[in-house]
Short mmCIF file of C-alpha atoms in Angstrom, two decimals:
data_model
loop_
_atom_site.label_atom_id
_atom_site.label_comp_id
_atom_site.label_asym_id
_atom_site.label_seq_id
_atom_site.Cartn_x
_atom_site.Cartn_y
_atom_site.Cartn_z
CA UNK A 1 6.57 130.22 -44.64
CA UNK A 2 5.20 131.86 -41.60
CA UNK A 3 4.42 135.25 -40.41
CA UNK A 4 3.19 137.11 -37.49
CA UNK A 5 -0.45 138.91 -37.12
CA UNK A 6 -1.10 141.65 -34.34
CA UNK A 7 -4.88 140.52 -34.03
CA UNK A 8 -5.92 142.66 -30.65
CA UNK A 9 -4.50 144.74 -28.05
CA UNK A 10 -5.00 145.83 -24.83
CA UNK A 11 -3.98 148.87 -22.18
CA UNK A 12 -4.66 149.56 -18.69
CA UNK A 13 -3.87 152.60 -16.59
CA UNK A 14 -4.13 153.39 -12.96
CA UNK A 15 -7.64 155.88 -12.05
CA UNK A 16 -5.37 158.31 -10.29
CA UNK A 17 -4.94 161.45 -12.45
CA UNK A 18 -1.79 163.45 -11.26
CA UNK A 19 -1.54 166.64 -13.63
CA UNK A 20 0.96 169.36 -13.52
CA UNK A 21 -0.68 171.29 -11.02
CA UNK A 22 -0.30 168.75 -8.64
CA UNK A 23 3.10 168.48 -9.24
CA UNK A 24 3.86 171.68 -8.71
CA UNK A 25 2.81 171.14 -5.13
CA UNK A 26 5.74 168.59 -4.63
CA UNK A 27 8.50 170.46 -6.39
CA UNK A 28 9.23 173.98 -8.18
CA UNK A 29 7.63 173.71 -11.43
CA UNK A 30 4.46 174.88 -12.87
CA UNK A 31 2.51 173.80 -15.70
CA UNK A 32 4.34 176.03 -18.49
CA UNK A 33 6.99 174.83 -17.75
CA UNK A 34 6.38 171.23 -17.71
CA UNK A 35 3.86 171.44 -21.41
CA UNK A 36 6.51 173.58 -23.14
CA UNK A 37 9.21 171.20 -22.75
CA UNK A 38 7.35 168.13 -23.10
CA UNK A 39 3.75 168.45 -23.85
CA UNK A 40 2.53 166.57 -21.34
CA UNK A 41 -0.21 167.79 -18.94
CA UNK A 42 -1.05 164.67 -16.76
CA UNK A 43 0.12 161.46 -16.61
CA UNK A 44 -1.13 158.19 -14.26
CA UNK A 45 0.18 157.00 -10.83
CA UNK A 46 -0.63 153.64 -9.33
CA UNK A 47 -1.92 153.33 -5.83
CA UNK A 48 0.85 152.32 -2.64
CA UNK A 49 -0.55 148.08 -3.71
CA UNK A 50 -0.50 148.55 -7.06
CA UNK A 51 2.31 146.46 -9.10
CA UNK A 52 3.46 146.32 -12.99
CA UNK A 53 2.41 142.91 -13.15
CA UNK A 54 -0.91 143.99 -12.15
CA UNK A 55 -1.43 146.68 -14.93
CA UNK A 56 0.42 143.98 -16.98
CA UNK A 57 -1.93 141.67 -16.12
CA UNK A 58 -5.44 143.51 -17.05
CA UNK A 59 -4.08 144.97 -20.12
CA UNK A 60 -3.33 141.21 -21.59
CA UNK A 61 -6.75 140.26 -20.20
CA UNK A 62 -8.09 142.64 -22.14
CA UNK A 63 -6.21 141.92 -25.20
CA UNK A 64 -6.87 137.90 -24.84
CA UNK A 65 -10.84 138.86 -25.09
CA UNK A 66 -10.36 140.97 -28.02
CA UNK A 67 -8.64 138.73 -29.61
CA UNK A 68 -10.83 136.17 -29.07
CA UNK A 69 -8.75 133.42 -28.06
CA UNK A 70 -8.61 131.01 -24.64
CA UNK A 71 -5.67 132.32 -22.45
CA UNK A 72 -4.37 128.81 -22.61
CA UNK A 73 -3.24 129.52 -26.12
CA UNK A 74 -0.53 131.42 -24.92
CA UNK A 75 2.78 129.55 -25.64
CA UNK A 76 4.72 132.05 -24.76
CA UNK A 77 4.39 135.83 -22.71
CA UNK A 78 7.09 138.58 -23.39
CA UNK A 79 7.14 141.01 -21.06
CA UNK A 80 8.96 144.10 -21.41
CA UNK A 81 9.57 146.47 -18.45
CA UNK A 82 12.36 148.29 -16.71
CA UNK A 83 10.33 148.77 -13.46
CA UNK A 84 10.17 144.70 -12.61
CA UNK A 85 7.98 144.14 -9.59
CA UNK A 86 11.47 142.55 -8.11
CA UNK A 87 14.71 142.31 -9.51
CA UNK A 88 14.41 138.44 -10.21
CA UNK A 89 12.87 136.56 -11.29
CA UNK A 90 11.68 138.31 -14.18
CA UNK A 91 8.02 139.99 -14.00
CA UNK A 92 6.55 137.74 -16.95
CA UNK A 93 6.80 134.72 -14.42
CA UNK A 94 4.22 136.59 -12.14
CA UNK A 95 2.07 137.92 -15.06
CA UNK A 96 2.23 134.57 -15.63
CA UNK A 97 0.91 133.03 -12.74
CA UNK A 98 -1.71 135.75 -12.07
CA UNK A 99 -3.16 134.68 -15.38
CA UNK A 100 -3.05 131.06 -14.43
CA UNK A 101 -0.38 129.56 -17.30
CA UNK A 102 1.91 127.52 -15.46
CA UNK A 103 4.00 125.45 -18.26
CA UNK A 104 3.78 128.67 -20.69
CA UNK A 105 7.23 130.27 -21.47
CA UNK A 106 8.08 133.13 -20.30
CA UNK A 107 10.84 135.74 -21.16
CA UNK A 108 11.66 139.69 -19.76
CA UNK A 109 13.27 142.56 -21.99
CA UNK A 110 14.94 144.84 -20.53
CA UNK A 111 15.63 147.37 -23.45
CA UNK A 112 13.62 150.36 -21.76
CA UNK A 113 11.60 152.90 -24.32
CA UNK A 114 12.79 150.34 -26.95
CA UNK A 115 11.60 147.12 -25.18
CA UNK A 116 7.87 146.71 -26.56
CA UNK A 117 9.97 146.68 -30.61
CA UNK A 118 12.49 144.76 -29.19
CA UNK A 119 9.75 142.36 -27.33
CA UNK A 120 7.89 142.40 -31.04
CA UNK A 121 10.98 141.38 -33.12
CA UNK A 122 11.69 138.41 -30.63
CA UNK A 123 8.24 137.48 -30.97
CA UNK A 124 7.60 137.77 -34.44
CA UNK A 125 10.77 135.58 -34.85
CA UNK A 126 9.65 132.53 -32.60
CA UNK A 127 6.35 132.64 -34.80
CA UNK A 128 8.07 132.97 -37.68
CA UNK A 129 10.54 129.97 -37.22
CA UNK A 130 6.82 127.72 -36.33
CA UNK A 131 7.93 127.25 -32.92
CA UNK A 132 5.24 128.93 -31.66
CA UNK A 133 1.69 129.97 -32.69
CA UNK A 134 0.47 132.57 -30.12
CA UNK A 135 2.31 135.24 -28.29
CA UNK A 136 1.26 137.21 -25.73
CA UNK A 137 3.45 140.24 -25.50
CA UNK A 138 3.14 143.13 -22.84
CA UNK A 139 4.92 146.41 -21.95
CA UNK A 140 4.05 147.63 -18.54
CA UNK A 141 5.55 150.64 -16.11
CA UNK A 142 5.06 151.45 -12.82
CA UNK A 143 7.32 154.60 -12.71
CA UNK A 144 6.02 156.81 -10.06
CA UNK A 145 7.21 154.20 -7.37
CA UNK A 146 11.01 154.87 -8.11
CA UNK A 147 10.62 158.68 -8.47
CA UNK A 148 11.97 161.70 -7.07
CA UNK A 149 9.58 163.70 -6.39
CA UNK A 150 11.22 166.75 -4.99
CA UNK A 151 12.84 169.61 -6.79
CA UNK A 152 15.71 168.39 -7.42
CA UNK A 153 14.70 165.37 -9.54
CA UNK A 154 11.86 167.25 -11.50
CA UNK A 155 13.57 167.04 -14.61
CA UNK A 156 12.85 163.23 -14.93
CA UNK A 157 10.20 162.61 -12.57
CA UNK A 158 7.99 165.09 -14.56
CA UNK A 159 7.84 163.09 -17.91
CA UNK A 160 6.95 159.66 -16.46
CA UNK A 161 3.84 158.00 -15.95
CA UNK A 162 2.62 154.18 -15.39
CA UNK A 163 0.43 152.02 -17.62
CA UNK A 164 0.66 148.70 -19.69
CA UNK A 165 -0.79 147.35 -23.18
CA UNK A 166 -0.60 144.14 -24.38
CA UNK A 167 -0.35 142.44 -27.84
CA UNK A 168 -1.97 139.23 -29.04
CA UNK A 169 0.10 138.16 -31.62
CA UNK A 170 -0.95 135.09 -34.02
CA UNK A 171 0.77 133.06 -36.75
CA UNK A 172 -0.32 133.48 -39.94
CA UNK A 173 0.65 132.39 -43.73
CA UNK A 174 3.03 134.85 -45.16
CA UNK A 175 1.32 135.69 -48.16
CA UNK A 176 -1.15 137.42 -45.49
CA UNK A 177 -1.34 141.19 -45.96
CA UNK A 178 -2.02 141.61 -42.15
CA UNK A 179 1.18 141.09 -40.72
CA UNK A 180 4.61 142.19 -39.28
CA UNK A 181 6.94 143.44 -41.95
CA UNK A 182 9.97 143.99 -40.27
CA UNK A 183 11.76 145.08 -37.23
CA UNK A 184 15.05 146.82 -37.00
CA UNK A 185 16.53 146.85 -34.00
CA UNK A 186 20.26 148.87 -32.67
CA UNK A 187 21.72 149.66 -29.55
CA UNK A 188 24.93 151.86 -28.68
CA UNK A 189 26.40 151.01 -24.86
CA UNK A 190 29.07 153.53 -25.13
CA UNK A 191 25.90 155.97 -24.17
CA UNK A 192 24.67 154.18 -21.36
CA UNK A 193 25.32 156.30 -18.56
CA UNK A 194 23.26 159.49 -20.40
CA UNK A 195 19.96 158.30 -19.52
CA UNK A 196 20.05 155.35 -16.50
CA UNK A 197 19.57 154.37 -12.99
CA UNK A 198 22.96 154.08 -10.90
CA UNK A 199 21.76 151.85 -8.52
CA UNK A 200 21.63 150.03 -5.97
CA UNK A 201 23.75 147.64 -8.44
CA UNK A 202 26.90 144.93 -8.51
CA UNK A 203 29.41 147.87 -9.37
CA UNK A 204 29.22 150.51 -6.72
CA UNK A 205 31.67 148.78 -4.63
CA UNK A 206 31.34 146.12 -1.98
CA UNK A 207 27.46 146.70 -1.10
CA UNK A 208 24.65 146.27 -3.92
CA UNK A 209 22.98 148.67 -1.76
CA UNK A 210 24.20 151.56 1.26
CA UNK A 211 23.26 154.32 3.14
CA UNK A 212 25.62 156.74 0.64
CA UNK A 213 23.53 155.47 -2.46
CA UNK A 214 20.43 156.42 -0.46
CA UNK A 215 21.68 159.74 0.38
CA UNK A 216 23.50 160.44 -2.69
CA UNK A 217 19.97 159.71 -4.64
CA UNK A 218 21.56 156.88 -6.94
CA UNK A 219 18.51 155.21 -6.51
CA UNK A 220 16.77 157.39 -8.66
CA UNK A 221 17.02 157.77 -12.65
CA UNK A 222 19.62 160.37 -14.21
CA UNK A 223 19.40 161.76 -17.64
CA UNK A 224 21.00 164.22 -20.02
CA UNK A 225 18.27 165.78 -21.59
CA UNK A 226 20.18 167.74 -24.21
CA UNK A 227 21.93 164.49 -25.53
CA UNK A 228 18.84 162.29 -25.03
CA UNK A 229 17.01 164.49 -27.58
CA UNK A 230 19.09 165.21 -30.14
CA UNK A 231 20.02 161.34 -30.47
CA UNK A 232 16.38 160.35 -30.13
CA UNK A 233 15.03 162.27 -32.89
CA UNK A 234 18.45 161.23 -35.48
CA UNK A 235 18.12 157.57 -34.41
CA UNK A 236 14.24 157.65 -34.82
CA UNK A 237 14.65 158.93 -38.17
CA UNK A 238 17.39 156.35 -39.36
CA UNK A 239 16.06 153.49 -37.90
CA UNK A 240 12.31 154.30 -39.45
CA UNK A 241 13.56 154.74 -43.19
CA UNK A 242 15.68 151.65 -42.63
CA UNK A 243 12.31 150.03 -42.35
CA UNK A 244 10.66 151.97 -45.09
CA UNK A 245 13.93 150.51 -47.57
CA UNK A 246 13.57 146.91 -46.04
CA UNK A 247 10.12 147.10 -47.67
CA UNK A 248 10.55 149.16 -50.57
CA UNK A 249 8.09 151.15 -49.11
CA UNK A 250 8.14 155.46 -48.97
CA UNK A 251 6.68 157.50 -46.24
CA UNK A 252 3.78 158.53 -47.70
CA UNK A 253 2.94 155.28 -48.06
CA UNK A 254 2.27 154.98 -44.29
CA UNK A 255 -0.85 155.41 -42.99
CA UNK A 256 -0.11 155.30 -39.58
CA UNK A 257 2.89 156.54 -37.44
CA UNK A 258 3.14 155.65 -33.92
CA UNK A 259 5.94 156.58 -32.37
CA UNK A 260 7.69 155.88 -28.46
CA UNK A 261 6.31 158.78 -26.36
CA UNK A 262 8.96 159.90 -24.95
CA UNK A 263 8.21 164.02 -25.48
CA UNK A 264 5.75 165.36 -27.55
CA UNK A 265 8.39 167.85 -28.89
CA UNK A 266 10.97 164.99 -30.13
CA UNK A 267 7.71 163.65 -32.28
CA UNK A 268 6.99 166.99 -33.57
CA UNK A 269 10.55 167.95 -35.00
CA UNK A 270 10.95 164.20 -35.91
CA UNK A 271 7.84 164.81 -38.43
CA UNK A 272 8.69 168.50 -39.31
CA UNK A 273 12.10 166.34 -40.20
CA UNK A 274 11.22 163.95 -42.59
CA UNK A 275 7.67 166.05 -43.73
CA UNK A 276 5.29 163.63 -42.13
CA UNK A 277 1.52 165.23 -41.99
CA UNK A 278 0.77 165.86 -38.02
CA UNK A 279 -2.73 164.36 -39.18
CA UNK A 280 -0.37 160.79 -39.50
CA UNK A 281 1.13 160.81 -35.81
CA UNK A 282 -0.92 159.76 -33.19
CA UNK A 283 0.16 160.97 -29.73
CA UNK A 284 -0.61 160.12 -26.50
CA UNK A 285 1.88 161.65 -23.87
CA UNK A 286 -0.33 164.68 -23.41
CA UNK A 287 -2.40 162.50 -20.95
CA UNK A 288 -0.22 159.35 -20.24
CA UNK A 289 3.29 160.81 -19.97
CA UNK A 290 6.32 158.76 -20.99
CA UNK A 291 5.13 155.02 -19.89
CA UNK A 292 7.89 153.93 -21.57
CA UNK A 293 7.68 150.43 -22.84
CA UNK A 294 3.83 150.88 -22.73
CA UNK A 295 3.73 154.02 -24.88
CA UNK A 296 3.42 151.94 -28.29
CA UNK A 297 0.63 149.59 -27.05
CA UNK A 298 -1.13 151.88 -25.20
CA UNK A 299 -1.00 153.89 -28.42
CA UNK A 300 -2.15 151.34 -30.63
CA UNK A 301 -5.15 150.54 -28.29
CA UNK A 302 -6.30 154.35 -27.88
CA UNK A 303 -5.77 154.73 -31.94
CA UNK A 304 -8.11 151.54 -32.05
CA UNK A 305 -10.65 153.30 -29.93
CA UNK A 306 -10.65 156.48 -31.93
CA UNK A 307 -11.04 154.88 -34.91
CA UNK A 308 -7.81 156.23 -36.20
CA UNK A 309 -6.19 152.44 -36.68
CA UNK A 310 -8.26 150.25 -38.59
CA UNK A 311 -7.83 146.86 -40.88
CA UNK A 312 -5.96 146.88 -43.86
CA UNK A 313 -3.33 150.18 -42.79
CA UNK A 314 0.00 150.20 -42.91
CA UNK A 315 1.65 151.32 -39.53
CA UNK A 316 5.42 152.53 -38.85
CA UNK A 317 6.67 152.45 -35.32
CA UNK A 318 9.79 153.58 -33.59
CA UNK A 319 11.56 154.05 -30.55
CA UNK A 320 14.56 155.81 -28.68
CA UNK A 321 15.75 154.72 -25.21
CA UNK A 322 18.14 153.93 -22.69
CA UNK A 323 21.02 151.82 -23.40
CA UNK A 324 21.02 154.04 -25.78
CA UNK A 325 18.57 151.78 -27.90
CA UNK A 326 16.58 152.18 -30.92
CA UNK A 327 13.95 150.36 -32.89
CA UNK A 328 11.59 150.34 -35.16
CA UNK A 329 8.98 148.37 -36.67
CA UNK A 330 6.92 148.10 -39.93
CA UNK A 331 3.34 146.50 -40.47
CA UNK A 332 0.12 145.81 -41.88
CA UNK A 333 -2.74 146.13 -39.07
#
């Protein structure tokens, strides 16, 4: 029987620093405001060249030499992202050929906050069945490009930032205590329209794209923040013990929790909820923002750097997102 090893990661985010301040010079908002409601106090914004298949690509170069293994081990890259560098083909088949892998396979998830668990599950499957032996999986962002920036979409374009980290994932026996546990992964359509982007797309009439869905600011995302949060943190919660019962495992048994950072405050009622120590969660929104599908990677690489995830600890991840999705995921670093 085989199983699947996360033996390095890998993040990269743009230099430019754009902090609350600075926002507050593009819409009306202030820092309060902004770190009360979602803790965050900067996030990063690419440059006008700057693509997610770039950040997608330096991230996974940095997780290949970590890992210590020849890019052309890579059978297969999955590359989760909502903010494609074009709407086909997918972004994974120009990560791909920026790293130089032409035959490799390649395969997109489009599952938003959720993507980098659902991109995980699908990988730790295709180890898992032996078809392949080294995955390369990525979440990357580049937010700020599809932003409103003025007042009137400063609810959502205050809580996003861009960045990517990668995953080197490796078979291994299953008796190995390293490993990936178990994912769990839901999703719930009927919520769709709470937290999405209207277009351009094939059902706004007779044009994927017009004038009216220019002026009307479809274009841009749309979210119910009320609803978004209260299902985030129940979902979060559900889909984290359904991991913990998969395993026969209890919270305090975790060592590690790193969570989708979506808003600080979701995380912090989330552990006040189910009586997690805040010494357990390791955050990074307060500098990144939400980079959605990057959060988790980008979390496990700074947690690697501070010396707060090390060999041998038991780590609990989960996620909330659009769609609406959830997922979470259990393992042994």
């Amino acid at each position: 029987m085989y199983a699947s090893e996360i033996v390095a990661v890998g993040m990269a985010v743009p230099d430019r620093i754009v902090t609350n301040d600075d926002l507050s010079k593009l819409m009306d908002t202030n820092d309060e405001w902004i770190t009360q409601r979602s803790g965050i106090r900067e996030r990063r914004w690419v440059d006008a060249q700057t693509t997610t298949s770039d950040l997608a690509l330096r991230a996974a170069e940095r997780a290949i030499a970590a890992a210590g293994i020849k890019k052309e081990d890579i059978e297969l890259i999955v590359m989760a992202t909502l903010s494609p560098d074009h709407d086909f083909p997918g972004t994974g088949c120009f990560l791909q050929a920026k790293l130089g892998l032409a035959g490799c396979a390649t395969l997109d998830i489009r599952q938003a906050c959720s993507g980098f668990l659902y991109g995980l599950s699908v990988a730790d499957q295709f180890i898992k069945t032996g078809m392949y032996k080294t995955v390369l999986l990525v979440g990357a962002e580049v937010h700020s490009k599809g932003l409103d920036v003025s007042t009137r979409g400063r609810d959502v374009a205050v809580l996003f930032g861009d960045g990517a980290g990668a995953a080197i994932l490796k078979r291994t026996d299953a008796t190995n205590s390293s490993r990936v546990l178990s994912t769990h992964l839901h999703a719930e359509g009927a919520h769709a329209q709470e937290l999405w982007l209207p277009g351009p797309g094939m059902n706004l009439g007779a044009e994927r794209v017009s004038r009216a869905m220019l002026d009307e600011g479809l274009i841009y995302p749309k979210m119910n923040g009320k609803k978004v949060f209260a299902h985030a943190i129940r979902r979060m919660a559900e889909v984290l013990m359904e991991g913990l019962a998969a395993n026969n495992t209890k919270l305090e048994d975790i060592d590690l929790f790193l969570f989708h950072q979506a808003n600080l405050r979701i995380n912090e009622m989330l552990a006040q909820e189910l009586k997690i120590p805040p010494e357990k969660v390791f955050n990074t929104i307060h500098k990144y923002g939400n980079t959605t599908a990057a959060t988790i990677p980008i979390g496990m690489s700074e947690a690697v750097a501070a010396g707060k995830l090390k060999k041998g600890m038991l780590v609990a991840s989960a996620a909330f997102g659009s769609g609406f999705t959830w997922a979470s995921a259990l393992y042994r670093w």
